[in-house]
Coordinates of C-alpha atoms in Angstrom, one line a residue:
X466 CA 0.0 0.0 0.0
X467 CA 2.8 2.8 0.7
X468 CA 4.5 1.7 -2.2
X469 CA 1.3 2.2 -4.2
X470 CA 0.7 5.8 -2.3
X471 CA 4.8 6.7 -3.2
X472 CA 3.6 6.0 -6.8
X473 CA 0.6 7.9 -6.7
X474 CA 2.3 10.9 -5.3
X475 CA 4.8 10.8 -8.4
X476 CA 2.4 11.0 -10.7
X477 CA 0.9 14.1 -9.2
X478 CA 4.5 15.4 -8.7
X479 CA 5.3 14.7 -12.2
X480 CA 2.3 16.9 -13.9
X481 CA 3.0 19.6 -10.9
X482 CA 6.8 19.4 -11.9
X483 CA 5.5 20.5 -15.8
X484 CA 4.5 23.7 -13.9
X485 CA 1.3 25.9 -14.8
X486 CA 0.8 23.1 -18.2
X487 CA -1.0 20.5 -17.0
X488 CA 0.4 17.6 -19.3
X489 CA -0.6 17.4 -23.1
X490 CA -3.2 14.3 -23.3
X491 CA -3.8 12.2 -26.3
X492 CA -6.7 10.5 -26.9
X493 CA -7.1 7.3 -30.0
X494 CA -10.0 5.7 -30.3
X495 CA -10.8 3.0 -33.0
X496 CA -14.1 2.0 -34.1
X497 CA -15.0 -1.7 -33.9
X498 CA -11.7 -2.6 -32.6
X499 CA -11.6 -6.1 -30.3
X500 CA -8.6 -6.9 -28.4
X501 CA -7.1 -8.7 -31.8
X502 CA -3.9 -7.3 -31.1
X503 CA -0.1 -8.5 -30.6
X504 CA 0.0 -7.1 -27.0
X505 CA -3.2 -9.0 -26.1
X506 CA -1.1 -12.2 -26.8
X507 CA -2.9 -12.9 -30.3
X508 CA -0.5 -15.2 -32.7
X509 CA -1.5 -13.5 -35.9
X510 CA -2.2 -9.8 -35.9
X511 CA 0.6 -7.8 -36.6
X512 CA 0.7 -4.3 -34.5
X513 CA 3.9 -3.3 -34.3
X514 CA 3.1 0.4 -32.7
X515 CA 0.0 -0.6 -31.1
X516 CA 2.2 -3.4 -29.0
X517 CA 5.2 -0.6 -28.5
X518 CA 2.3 1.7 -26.7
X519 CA 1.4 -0.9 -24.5
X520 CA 5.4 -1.3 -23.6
X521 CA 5.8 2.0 -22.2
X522 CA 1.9 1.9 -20.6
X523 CA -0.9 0.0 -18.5
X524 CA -2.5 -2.6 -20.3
X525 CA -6.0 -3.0 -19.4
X526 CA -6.6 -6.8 -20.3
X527 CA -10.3 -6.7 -18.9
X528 CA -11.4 -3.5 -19.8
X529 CA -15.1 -3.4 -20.8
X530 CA -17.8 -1.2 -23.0
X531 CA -20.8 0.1 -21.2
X532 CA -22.7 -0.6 -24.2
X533 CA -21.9 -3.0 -27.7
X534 CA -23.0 -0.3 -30.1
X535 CA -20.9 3.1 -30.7
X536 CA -23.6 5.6 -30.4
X537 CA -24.2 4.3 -27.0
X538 CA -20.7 3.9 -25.7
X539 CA -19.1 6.7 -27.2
X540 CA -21.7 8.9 -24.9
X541 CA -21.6 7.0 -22.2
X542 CA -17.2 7.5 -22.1
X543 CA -17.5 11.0 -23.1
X544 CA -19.9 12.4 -20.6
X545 CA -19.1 9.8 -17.6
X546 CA -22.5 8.7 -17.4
X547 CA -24.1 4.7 -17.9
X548 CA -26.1 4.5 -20.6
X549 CA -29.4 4.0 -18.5
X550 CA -28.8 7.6 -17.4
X551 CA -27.9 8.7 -20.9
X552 CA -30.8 7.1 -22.1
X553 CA -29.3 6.2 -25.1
X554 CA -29.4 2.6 -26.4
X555 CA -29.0 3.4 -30.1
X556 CA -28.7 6.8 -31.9
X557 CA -31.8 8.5 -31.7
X558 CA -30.9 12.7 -32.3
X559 CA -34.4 12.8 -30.3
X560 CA -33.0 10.9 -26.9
X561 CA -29.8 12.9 -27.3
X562 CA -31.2 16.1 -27.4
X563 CA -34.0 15.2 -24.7
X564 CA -30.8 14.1 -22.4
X565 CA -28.6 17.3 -22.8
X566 CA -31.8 19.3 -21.6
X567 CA -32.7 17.5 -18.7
X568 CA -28.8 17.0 -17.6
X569 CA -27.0 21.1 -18.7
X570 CA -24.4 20.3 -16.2
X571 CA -23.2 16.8 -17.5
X572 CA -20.6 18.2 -19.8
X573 CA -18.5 16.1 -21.7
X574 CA -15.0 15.3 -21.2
X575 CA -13.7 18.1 -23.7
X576 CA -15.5 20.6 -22.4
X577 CA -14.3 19.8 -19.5
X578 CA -10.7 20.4 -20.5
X579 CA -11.4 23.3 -22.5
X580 CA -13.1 24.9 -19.6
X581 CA -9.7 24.2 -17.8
X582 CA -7.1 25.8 -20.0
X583 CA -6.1 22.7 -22.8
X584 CA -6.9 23.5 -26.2
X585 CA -9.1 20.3 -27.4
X586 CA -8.7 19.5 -31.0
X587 CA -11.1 16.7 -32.7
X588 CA -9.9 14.5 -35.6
X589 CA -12.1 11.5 -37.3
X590 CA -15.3 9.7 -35.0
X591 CA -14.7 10.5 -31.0
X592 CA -18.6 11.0 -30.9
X593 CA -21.5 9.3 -33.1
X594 CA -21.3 11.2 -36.1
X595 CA -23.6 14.4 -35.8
X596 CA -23.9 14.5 -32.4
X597 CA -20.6 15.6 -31.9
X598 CA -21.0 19.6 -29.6
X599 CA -18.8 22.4 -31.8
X600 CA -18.2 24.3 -29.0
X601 CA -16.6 21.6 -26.5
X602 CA -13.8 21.9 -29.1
X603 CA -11.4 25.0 -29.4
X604 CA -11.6 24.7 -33.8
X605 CA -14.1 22.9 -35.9
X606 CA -13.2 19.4 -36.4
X607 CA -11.4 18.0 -39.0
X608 CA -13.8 18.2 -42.2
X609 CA -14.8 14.6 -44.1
X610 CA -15.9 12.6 -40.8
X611 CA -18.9 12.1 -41.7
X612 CA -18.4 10.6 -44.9
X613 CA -15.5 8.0 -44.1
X614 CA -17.1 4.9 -42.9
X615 CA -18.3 4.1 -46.7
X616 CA -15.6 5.4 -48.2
X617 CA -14.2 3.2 -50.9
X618 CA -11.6 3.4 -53.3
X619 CA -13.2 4.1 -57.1
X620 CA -12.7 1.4 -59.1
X621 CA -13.8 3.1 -62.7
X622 CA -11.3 5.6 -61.5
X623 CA -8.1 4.1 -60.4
X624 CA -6.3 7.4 -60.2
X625 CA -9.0 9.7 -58.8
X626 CA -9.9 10.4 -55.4
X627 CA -11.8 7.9 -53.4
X628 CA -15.8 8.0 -53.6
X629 CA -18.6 7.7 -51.2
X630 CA -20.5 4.5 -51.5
X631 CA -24.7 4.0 -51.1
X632 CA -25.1 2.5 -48.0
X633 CA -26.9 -0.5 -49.4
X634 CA -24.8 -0.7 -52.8
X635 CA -21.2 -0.7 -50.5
X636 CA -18.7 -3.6 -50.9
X637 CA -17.8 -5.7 -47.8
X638 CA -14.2 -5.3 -48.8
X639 CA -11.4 -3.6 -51.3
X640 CA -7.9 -3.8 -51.5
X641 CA -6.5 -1.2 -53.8
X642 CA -3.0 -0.6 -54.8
X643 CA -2.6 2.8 -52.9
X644 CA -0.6 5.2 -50.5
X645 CA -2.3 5.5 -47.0
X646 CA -3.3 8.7 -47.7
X647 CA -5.3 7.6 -50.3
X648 CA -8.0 6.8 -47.6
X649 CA -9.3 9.0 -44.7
X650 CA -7.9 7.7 -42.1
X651 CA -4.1 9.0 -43.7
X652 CA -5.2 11.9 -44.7
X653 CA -6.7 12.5 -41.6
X654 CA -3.2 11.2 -39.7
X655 CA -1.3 14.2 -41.4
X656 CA -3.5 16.3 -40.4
X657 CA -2.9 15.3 -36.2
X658 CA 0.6 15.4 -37.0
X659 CA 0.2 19.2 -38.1
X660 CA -2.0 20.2 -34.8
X661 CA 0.3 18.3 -32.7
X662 CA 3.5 19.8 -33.6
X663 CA 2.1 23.5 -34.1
X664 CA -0.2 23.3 -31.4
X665 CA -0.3 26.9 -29.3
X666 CA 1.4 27.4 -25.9
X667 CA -1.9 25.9 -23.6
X668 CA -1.9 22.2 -23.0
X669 CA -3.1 20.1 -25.9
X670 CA -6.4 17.9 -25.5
X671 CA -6.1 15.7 -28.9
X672 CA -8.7 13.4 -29.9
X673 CA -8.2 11.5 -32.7
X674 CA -11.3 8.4 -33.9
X675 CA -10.0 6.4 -36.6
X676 CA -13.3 4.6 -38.0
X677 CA -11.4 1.2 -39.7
X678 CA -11.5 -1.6 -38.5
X679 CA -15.7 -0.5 -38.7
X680 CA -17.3 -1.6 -42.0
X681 CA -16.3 -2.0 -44.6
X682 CA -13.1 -3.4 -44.7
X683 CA -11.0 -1.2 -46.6
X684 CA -7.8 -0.9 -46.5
X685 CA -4.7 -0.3 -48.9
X686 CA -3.0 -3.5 -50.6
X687 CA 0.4 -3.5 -48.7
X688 CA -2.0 -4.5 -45.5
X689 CA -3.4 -7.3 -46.9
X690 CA -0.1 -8.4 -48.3
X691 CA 1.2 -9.1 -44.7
X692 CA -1.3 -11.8 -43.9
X693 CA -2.2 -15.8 -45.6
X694 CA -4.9 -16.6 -43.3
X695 CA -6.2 -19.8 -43.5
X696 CA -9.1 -22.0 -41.3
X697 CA -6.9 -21.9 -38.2
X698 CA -8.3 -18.4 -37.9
X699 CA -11.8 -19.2 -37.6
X700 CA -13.6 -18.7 -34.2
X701 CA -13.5 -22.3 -32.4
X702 CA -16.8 -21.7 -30.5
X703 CA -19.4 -20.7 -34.0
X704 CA -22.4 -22.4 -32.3
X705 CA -24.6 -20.4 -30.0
X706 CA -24.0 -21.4 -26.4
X707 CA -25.6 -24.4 -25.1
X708 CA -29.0 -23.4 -22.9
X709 CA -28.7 -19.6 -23.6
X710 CA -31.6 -18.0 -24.3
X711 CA -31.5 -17.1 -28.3
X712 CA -32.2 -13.5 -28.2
X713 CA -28.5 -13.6 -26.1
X714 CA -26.7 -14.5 -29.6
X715 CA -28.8 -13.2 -32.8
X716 CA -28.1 -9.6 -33.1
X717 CA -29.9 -9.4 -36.4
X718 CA -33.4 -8.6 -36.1
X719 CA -33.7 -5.5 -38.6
X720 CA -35.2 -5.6 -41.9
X721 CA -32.4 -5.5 -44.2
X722 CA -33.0 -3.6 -47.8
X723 CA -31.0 -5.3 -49.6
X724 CA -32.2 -8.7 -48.4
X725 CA -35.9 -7.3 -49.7
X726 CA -33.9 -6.8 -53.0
X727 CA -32.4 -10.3 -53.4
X728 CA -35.9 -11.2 -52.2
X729 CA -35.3 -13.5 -48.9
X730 CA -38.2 -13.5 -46.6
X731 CA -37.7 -12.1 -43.3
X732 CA -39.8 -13.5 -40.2
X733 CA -41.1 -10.6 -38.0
X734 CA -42.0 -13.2 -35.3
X735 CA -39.2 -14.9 -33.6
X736 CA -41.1 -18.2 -32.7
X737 CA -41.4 -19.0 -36.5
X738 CA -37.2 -19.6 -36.6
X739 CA -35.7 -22.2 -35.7
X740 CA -32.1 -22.1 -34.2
X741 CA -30.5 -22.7 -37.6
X742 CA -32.4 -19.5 -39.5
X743 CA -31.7 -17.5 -36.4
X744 CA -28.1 -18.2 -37.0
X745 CA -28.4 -18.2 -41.1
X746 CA -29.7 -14.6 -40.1
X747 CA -26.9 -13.5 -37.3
X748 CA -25.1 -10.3 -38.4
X749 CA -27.5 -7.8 -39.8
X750 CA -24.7 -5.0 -40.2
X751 CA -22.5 -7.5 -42.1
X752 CA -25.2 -8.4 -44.5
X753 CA -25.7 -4.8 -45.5
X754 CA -23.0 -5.2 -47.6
X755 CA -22.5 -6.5 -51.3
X756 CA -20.4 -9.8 -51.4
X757 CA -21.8 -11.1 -48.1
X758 CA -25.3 -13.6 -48.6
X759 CA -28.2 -12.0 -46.9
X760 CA -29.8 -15.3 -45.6
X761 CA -27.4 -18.4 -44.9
X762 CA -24.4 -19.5 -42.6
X763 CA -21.5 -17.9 -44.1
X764 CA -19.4 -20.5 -45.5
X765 CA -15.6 -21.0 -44.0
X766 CA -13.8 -19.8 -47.1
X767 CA -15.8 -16.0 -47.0
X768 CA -14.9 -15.9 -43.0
X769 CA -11.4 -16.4 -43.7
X770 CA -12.0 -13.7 -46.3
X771 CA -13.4 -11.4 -44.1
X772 CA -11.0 -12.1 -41.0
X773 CA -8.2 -11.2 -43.2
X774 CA -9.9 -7.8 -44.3
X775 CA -10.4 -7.1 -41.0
X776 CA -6.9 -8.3 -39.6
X777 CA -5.7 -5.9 -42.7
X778 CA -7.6 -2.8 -41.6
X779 CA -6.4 -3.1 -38.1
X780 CA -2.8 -3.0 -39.5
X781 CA -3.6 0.1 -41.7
X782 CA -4.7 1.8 -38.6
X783 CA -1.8 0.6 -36.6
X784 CA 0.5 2.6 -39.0
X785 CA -1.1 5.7 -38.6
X786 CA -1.4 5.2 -35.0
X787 CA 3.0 4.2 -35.4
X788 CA 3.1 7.9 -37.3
X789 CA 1.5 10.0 -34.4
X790 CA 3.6 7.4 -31.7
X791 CA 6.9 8.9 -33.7
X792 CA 5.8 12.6 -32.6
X793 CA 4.2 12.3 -29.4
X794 CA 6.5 12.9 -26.3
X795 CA 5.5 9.4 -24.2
X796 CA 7.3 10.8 -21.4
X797 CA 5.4 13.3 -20.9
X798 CA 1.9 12.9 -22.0
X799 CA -1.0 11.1 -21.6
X800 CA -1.7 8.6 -24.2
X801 CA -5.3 6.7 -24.1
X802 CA -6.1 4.2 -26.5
X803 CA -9.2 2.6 -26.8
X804 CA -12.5 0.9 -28.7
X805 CA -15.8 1.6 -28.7
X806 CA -16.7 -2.0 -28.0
X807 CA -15.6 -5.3 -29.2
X808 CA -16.7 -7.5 -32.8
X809 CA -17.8 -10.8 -32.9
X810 CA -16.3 -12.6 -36.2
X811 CA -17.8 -15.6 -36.1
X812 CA -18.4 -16.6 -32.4
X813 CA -21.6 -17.6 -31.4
X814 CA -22.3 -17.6 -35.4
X815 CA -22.6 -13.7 -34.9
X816 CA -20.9 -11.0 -36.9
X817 CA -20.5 -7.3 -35.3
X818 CA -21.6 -6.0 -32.0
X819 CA -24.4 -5.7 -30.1
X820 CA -24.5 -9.0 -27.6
X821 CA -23.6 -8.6 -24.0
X822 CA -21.4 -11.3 -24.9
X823 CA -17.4 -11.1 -23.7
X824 CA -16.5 -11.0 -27.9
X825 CA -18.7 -7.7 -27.9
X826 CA -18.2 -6.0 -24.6
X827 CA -14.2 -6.5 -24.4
X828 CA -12.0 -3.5 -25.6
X829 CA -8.5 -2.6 -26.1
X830 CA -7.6 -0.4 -23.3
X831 CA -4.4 0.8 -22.8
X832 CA -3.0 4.2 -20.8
X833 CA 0.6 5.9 -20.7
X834 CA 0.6 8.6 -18.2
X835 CA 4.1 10.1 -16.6
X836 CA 5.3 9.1 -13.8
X837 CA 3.4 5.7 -14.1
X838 CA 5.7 2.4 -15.5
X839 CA 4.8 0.2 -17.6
X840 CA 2.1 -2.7 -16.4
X841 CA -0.2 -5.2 -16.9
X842 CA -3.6 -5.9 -14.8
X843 CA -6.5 -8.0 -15.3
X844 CA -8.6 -6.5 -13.0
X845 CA -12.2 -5.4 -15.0
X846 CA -12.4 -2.1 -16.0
X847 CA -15.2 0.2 -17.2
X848 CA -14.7 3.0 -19.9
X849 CA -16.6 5.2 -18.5
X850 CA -13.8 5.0 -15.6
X851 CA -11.6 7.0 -18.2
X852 CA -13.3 10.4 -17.5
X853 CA -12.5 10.7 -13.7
X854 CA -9.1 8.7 -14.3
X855 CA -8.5 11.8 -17.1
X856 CA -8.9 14.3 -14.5
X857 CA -6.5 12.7 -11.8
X858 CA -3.8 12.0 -14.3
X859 CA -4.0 15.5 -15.9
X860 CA -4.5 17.3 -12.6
X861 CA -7.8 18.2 -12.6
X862 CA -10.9 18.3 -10.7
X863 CA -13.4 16.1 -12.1
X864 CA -16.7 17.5 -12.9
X865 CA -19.8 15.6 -10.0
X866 CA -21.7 14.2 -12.7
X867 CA -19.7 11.7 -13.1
X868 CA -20.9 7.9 -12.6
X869 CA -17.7 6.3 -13.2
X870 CA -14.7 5.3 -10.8
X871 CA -10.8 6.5 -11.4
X872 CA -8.4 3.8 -11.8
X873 CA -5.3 5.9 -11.3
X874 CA -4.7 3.9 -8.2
X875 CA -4.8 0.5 -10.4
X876 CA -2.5 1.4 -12.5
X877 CA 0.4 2.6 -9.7
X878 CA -1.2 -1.2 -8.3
X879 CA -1.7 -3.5 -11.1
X880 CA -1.9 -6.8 -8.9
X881 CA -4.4 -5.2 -7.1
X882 CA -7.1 -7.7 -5.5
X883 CA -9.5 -5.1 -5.3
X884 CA -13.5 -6.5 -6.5
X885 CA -14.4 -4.1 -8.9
X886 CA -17.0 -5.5 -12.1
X887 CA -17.5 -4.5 -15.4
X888 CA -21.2 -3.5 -16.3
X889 CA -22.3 -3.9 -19.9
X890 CA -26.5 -3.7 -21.0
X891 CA -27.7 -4.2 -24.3
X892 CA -31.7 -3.6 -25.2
X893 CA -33.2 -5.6 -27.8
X894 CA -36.3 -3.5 -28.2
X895 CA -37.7 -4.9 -31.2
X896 CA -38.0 -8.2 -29.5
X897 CA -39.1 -6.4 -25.8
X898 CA -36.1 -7.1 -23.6
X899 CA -32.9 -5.7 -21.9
X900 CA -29.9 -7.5 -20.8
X901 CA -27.7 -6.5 -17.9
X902 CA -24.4 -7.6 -17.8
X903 CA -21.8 -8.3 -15.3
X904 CA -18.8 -9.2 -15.2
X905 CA -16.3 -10.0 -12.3
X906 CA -12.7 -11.5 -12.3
X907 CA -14.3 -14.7 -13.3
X908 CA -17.9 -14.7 -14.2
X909 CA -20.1 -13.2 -16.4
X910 CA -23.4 -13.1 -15.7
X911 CA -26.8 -11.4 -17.7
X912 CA -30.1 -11.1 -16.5
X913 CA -32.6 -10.2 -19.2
X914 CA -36.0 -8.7 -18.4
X915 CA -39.2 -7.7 -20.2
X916 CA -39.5 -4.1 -20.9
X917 CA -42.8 -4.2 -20.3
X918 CA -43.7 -6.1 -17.2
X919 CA -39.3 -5.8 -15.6
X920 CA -39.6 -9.6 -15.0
X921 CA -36.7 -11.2 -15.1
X922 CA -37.1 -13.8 -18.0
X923 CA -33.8 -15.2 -18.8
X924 CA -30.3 -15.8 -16.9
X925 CA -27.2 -16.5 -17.8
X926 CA -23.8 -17.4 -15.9
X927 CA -20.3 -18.1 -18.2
X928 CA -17.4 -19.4 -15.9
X929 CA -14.5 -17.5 -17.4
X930 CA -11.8 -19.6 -15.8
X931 CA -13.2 -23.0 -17.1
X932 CA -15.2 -21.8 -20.1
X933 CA -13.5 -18.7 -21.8
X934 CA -15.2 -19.0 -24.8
X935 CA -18.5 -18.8 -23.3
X936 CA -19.8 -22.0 -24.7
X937 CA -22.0 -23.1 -22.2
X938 CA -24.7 -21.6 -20.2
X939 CA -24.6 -22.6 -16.2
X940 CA -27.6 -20.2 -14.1
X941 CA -29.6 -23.3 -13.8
X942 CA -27.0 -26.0 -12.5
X943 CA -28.2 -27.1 -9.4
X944 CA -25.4 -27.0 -7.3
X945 CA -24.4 -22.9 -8.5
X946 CA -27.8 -22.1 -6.7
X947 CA -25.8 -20.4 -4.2
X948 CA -23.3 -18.6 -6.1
X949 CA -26.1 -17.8 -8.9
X950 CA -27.9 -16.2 -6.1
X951 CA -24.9 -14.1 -4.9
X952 CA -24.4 -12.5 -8.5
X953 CA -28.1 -12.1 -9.0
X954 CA -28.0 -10.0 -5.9
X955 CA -24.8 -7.9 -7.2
X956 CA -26.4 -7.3 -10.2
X957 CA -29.3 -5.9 -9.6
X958 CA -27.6 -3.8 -6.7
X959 CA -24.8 -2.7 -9.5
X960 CA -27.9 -1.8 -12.2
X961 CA -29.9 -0.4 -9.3
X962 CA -32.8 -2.8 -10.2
X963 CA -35.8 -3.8 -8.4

C-alpha cells in the first residue's frame, strides 16, 4: 500500500513538476476494434506500434464497454455517465437532445478540459457522427468525418480520389494498390501530426477516432499483403451457447434492404425460426453489404475472407497510430487508446456487435501517463472510468456528474485484489427485452428482463476460468444455486434494479 501511495504521489508530482501546463493528453479511439492485437497475446495480428504503446503503458486486459453499439458507448465515455442515465441505447438525435436538456451540467470530457485551460482539438469519430457539440472543441473538427465509414476506393477511377458509396450498394471489402493517404484515415493522420506539432502554448487535448476496423473493410494493398490466413483463424466456439436463451446471440433482427432486394423473406415473429435460421440470419450489419449472402451461414472460405480484411484494416490503422507514436512525447503525455466495443467474427455464429457477450463487450484499453511504469492488470475495467481517471492523471478536478470510478490507483497497483466488475446492458427492443451484464474477475453473468412487465425472464452465468469461450450456459446447474444467487444480488444492486 505505501509503495502504491509513493507511486501515486509521483504521478501528481510529475504533472506539478511540468509547472502551470497540465500535461498534453492524447486520446485514440478505433471503431470496432476487439482486443485482436499482438500485445493481447494474439499469434497472428501484426501491431507493431500498437504493442510498442502498451510497452511503455498500462494494459488493461479486462477492460469493458458500457454498451456493444458506438452511439451508446461513445456517450456514455464522453460524458461519464451509464447509458441507462444517458438514455441512449441506439442513436436516436431525439434521446440525445432530450438528455442534454434534462442534464446542462453533464458536460463532456472536452469541455471539461477546455473549460480548464487545454486547447481540445477533434480528428475523425470520438462522438456518433452528428452528435458531436462544436463548442466543446477550441476549432471545428477536422472536415470529411462524416463521410469516411463508406468510403471506398473508385474502381472506374483508379487514379482519382476515393468515392462515397450507397449504403446499401457498399462492398464488404477492397484492396486497392494505394498510399495510406489515399483513404481518410491517412489523410486524416497528417492532419494530427500538423495540430500536434504547431499546437499553441496551452496544453493540448487531442482526440483522434480512426473509424477502420468499422465496415467496410478497406484498407490499402500492402496491408493485406502481410497476412495468408487460413481456417486456423476461424472462431472455435461458432455455435450459439448451449442453454442460452436465443435472443443472447442473434443480433440481427432488422429488416435488411437489400435482403428485400435479393428477395429472402424475413420472419417478424421470432417463434417462427428455428435455431438454424436465427443463426443463417446472425449479423445484420454485415449483411448490409454487397459480397456477403443476406440469408445463410457464411461459408468458411468468406470468413477467412473477411477475417483477413479485417486483420488488414487493423494494420492500416496501426501505421497511422505508429506515425502519431513517432511525434508524441511518451514521457510526458497522456496517451489513451481505446474501442468503442468489441466485434464478434464468427463466435456464437454472430458477426459485429451488439450481444452482451465477452467478444462484444471486451475493448482494447491501454494508458501511458508520466510518472506511471509500464504494467499489466486483469482487474475489469469500465470505460466510463476513463473520465474521472483523465482528470486525476491530468490534474484536474473532475466534474460531479460523473458515474464512473478512477483507476489511477490500479494502475500505480496492477496486482491489485480489489473487486471491482465490469457493467455492460444491451436492449433488444424490437423483441421487448434488456440485458444487464456483469462481469467479475471470473464470471459473467446477464439477467434479461421484459421491458414491459421488468420480469426477469432469462439468466445467464459463463465461468471464465473453465469456459473462456463462453460455450455453455450454467444459471440453472443445481449446485451454482448459491453462487447464482450471490451474483443475482450484485447485479441488480450494480444496475440499481428492483
Amino acid at each position: 500500500m505505501k509503495f502504491a501511495l509513493c507511486i501515486l504521489c509521483l504521478v501528481v508530482s510529475s504533472a506539478t513538476a511540468l509547472g502551470a501546463r497540465h500535461p498534453d493528453v492524447v486520446m485514440i479511439a478505433i471503431d470496432d476494434l476487439r482486443p485482436m492485437l499482438g500485445c493481447y497475446g494474439n499469434p497472428h495480428i501484426k501491431t507493431p506500434n500498437i504493442d510498442r504503446l502498451a510497452k511503455h503503458g498500462v494494459v488493461f486486459e479486462n477492460a469493458y464497454c458500457q454498451y456493444a453499439k458506438c452511439g451508446p458507448s461513445r456517450l456514455s465515455l464522453m460524458t461519464g455517465l451509464r447509458p441507462a442515465t444517458t438514455g441512449q441505447y441506439g442513436h436516436s438525435t431525439k434521446i440525445l437532445e432530450e438528455f442534454r436538456t434534462s442534464k446542462p451540467d453533464a458536460v463532456s470530457m472536452a469541455r471539461w478540459f477546455k473549460d480548464h485551460g487545454y486547447q481540445t482539438r477533434s480528428l475523425g469519430k470520438i462522438d456518433h457522427d452528428t452528435w458531436q457539440i462544436a463548442e466543446d472543441w477550441s476549432e471545428p473538427p477536422f472536415p470529411g468525418r462524416d463521410k469516411e465509414m463508406l468510403e471506398i476506393h473508385d474502381e472506374a477511377n483508379p487514379n482519382g480520389p476515393t468515392i462515397i458509396a450507397d449504403r446499401w450498394e457498399c462492398p464488404v471489402l477492397q484492396n486497392p494498390d494505394v498510399p495510406d493517404n489515399h483513404f481518410f484515415a491517412g489523410r486524416m493522420t497528417k492532419e494530427a501530426l500538423h495540430i500536434y506539432r504547431e499546437r499553441d502554448a496551452r496544453p493540448l487535448f487531442l482526440a483522434i477516432g480512426y473509424r477502420r476496423p468499422h465496415l467496410p473493410f478497406v484498407a490499402p494493398k500492402k496491408y493485406y499483403d502481410l497476412y495468408q490466413p487460413d481456417e486456423s483463424w476461424l472462431a472455435k466456439n461458432q455455435d450459439p451457447p448451449a442453454n442460452a436463451p436465443s435472443l443472447a446471440w442473434f443480433n440481427s433482427w432488422h429488416r435488411r434492404k437489400s435482403a428485400v432486394r435479393d428477395g429472402a423473406v424475413i420472419p417478424q415473429d421470432p417463434a417462427e425460426l428455428s435455431q438454424a435460421d436465427w443463426m443463417a440470419w446472425n449479423g445484420y450489419e454485415l449483411r448490409s453489404y454487397l459480397g456477403v449472402p443476406p440469408q445463410e451461414l457464411l461459408q468458411p472460405a468468406l470468413q477467412v475472407e473477411l477475417l483477413h480484411a479485417y486483420a488488414a484494416c487493423v494494420s492500416y490503422i496501426d501505421a497511422q497510430i505508429g506515425k502519431m507514436l513517432k511525434a508524441i512525447d511518451l514521457d510526458n503525455t497522456i496517451v489513451v487508446l481505446w474501442s468503442d466495443h468489441g466485434w464478434h467474427l464468427g463466435e456464437h455464429s454472430a458477426w459485429a456487435k451488439v450481444t452482451n457477450f465477452e467478444i462484444a463487450t471486451r475493448v482494447p484499453f491501454i494508458v501511458v501517463a508520466p510518472g506511471i511504469p509500464p504494467a499489466r492488470t486483469s482487474v475489469p475495467t469500465e470505460l466510463v472510468d476513463l473520465y474521472p481517471s483523465l482528470c486525476e492523471l491530468a490534474g484536474l478536478n473532475a466534474p460531479k456528474h460523473l458515474e464512473g470510478e478512477s483507476f489511477v490507483a490500479l494502475m500505480t497497483d496492477p496486482t491489485s485484489t480489489r473487486d471491482r466488475v465490469a457493467l455492460s446492458e444491451i436492449d433488444r427492443h424490437l423483441l421487448g427485452f434488456h440485458g444487464y451484464a456483469m462481469r467479475t474477475s471470473r464470471y459473467r453473468i446477464v439477467q434479461w428482463r421484459d421491458n414491459k412487465t421488468g420480469e426477469v425472464t432469462a439468466l445467464e452465468l459463463y465461468d471464465h476460468q473453465n469456459d473462456p469461450n463462453e460455450t455453455r450456459n450454467i444459471a440453472q446447474q443445481a449446485d451454482l444455486a448459491p453462487l447464482v444467487a450471490q451474483l443475482t444480488e450484485r447485479l441488480e444492486s450494480e444496475f440499481n434494479l428492483p
